[in-house]
Short mmCIF file of C-alpha atoms in Angstrom, two decimals:
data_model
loop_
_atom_site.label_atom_id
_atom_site.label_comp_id
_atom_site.label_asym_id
_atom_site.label_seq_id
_atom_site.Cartn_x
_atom_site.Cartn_y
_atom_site.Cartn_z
CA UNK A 567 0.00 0.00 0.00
CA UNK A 568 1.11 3.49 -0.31
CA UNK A 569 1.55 4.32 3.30
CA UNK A 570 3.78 1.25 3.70
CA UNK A 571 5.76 2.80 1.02
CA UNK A 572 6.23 5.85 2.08
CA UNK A 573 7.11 4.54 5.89
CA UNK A 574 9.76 2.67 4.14
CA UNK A 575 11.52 5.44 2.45
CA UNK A 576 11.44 7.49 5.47
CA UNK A 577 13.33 5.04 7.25
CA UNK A 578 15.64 4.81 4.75
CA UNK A 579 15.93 8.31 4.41
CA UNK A 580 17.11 8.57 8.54
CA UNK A 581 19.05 5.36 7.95
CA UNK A 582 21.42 7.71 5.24
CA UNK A 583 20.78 10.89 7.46
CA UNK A 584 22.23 8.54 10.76
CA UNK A 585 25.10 7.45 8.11
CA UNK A 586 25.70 10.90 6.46
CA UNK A 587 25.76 12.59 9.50
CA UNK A 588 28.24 10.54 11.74
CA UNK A 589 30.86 10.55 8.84
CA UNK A 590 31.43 14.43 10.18
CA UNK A 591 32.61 15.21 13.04
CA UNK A 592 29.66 17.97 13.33
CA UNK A 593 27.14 15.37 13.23
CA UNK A 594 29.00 13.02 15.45
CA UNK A 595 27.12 14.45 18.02
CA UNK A 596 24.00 14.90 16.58
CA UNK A 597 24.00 11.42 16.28
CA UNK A 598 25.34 9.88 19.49
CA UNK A 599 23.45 7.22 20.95
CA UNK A 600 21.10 6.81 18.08
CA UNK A 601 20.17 3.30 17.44
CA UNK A 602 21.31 2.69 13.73
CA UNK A 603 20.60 -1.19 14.41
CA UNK A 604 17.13 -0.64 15.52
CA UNK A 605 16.65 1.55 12.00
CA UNK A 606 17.82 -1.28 10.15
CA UNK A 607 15.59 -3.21 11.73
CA UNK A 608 12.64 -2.08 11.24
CA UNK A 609 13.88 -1.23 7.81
CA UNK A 610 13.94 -5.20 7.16
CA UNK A 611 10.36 -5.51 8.95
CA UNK A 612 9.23 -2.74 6.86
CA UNK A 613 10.43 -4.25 3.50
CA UNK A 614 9.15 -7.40 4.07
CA UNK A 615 5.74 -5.72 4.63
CA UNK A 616 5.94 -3.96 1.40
CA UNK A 617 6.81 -7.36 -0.50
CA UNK A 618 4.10 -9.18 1.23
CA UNK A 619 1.89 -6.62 0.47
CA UNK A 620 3.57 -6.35 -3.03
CA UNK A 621 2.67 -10.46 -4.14
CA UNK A 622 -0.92 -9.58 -2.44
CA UNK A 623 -1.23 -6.67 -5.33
CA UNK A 624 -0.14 -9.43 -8.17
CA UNK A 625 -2.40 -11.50 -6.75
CA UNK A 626 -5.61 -9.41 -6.54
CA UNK A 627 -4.18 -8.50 -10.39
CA UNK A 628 -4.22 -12.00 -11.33
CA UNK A 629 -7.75 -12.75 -9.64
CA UNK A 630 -9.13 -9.42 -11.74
CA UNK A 631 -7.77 -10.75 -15.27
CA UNK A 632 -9.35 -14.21 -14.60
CA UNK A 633 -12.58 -12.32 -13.37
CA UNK A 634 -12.02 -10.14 -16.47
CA UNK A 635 -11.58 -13.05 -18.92
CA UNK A 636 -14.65 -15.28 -17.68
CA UNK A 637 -16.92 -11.86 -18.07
CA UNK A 638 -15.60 -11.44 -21.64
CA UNK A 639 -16.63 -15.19 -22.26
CA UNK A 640 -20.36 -14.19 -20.86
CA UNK A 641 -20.46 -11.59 -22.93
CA UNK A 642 -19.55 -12.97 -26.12
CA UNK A 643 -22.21 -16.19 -25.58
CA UNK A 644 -24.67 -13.26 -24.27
CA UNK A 645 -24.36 -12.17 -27.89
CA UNK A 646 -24.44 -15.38 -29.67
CA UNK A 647 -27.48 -16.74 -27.82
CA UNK A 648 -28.72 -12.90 -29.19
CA UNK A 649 -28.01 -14.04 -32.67
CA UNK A 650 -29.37 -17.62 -32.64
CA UNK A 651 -32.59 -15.79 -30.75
CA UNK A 652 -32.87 -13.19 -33.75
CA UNK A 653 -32.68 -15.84 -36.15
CA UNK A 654 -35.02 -18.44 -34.90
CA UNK A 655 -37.63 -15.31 -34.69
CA UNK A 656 -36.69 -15.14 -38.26
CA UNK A 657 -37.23 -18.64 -39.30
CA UNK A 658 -40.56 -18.84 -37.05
CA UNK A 659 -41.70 -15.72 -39.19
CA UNK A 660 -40.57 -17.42 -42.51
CA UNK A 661 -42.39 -20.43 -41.22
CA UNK A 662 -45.92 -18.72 -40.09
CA UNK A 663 -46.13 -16.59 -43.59
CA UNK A 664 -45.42 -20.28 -45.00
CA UNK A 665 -48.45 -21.79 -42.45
CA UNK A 666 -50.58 -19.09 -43.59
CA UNK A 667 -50.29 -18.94 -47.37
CA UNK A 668 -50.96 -22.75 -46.97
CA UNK A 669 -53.92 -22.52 -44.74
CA UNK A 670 -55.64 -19.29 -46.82
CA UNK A 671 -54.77 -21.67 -50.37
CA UNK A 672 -56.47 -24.87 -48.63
CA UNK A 673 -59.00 -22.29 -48.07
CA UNK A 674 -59.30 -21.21 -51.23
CA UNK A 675 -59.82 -24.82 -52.68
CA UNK A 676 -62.20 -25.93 -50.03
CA UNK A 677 -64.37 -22.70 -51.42
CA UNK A 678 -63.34 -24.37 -54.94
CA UNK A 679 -64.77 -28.04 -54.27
CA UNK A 680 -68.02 -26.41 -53.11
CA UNK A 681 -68.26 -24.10 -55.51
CA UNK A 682 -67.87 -20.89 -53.88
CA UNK A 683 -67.83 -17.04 -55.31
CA UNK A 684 -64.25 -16.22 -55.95
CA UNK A 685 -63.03 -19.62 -55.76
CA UNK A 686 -59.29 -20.23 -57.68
CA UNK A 687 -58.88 -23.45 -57.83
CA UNK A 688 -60.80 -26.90 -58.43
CA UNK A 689 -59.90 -30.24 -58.29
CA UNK A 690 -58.48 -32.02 -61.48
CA UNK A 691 -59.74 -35.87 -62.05
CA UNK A 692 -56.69 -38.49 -62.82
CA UNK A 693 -58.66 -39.33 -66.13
CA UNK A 694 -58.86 -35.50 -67.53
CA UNK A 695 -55.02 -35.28 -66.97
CA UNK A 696 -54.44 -39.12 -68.63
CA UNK A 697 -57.01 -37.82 -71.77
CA UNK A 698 -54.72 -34.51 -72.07
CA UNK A 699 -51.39 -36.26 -71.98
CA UNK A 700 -52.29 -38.82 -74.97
CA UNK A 701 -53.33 -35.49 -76.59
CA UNK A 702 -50.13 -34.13 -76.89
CA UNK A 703 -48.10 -37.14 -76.05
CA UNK A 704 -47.46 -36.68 -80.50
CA UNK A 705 -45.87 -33.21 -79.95
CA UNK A 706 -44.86 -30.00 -78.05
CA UNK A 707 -48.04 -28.26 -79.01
CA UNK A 708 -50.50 -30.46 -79.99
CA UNK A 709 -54.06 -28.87 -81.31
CA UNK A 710 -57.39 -31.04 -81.92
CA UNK A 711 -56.69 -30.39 -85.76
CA UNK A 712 -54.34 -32.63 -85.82
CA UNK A 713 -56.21 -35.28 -84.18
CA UNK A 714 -58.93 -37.22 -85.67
CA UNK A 715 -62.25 -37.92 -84.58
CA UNK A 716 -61.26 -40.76 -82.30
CA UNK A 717 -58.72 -38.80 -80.95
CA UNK A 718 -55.88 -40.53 -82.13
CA UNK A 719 -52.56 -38.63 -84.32
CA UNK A 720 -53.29 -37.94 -87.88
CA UNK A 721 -49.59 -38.71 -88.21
CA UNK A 722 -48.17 -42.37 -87.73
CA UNK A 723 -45.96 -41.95 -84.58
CA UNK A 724 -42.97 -43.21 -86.76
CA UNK A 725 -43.12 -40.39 -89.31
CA UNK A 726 -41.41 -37.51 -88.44
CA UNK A 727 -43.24 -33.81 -88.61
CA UNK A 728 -40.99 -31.70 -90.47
CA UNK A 729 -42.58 -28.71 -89.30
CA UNK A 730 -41.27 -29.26 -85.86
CA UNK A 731 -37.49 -30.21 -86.77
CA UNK A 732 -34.39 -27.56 -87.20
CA UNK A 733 -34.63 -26.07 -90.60
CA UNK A 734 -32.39 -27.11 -93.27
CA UNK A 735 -29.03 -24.69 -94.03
CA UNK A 736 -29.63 -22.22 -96.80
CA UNK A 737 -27.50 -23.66 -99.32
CA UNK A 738 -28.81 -27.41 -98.54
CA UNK A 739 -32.45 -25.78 -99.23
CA UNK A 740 -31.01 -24.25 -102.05
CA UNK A 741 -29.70 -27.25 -103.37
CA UNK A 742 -33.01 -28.79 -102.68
CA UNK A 743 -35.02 -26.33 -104.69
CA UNK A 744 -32.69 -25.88 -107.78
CA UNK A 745 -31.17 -22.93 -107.05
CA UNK A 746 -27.67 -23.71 -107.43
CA UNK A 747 -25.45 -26.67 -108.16
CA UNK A 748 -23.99 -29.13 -106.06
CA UNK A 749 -20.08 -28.50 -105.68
CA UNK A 750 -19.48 -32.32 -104.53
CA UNK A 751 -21.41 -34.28 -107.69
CA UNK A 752 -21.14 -31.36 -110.35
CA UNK A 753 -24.75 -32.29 -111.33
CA UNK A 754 -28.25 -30.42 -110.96
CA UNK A 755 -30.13 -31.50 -107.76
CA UNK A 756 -33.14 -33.45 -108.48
CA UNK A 757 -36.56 -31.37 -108.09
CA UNK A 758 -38.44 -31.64 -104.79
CA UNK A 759 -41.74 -33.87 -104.89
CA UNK A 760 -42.87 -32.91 -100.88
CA UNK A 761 -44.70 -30.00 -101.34
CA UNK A 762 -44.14 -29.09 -97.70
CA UNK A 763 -40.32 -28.49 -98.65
CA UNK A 764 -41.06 -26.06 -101.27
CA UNK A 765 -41.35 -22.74 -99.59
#
């Protein structure tokens, strides 16, 4: 502590006065009979004081930086159980806008199976969707003129449709219509008979 401090150095400092002053002879008798083994005495008590009380200082400093180190460590998982908080609010919002689209749809359809004003959606029967597969099972975008009366493809299913395959390249059609000569054969295509070709 301070005051052990300072009762240390002014001990030492009448220790050196003792010292300094019986080294003259004009001190010699301002110093006779003082007790300069009773000063260094309680100088030693007084040192040892000030060491004990020194390792009780590094002590308390140790205790504070564990202290300081385990509230650091609270206050770091005081902010990540802040984070996981914030985002299970945000998944448990995510999740009720989810619940209630869902419940106001089912809504919605209920109104659509009994036929309800403003109803959006009705139930589809497993035999419409089978009928309007084989409809356009014979292409991308199959119409009802190309189907017959029974409902099957005008078109054999093993004859292509031209109209639905990459065009030819220019000189190829070209070629095809007469319009220039072959370079490989040196002889003049032969004329187109599909009329579909001709453009």
């Amino acid at each position: 502590t301070p005051g052990e401090v300072e009762a240390l150095e002014a001990l030492t400092r009448g220790l050196l006065w003792t010292v300094w002053a019986s080294s003259k002879p004009t001190g010699q008798r301002q110093v006779r009979g003082a007790d300069v083994q009773g000063v260094v005495r309680r100088i030693a008590e007084q040192s040892g004081r000030v060491r004990r009380a020194e390792e009780e200082v590094k002590a308390h400093q140790e205790r504070q930086r564990v202290v300081r180190a385990r509230a650091n460590e609270v206050v770091s998982a005081e902010e990540g159980l802040r984070k996981c908080v914030e985002e299970f609010e945000g998944i448990a919002k995510t999740v009720e806008g989810t619940l209630l689209k869902v419940s106001s749809y089912s809504g919605r359809c209920s109104e659509g199976r009994r036929g309800g004003e403003g109803a959006r959606c009705r139930l589809v029967d497993a035999q419409e969707v089978v009928a309007y597969s084989n409809h356009v099972s014979f292409s991308t975008n199959g119409g009802v003129r190309w189907f017959g009366v029974d409902g099957r493809p005008l078109h054999p299913p093993n004859e292509l449709d031209h109209r639905f395959l990459v065009p030819f390249p220019h000189a190829h059609s070209m070629r095809l219509q007469g319009g220039m000569y072959s370079h490989a054969s040196k002889r003049k295509p032969q004329p187109v008979l599909d009329p579909d070709m001709v453009a």
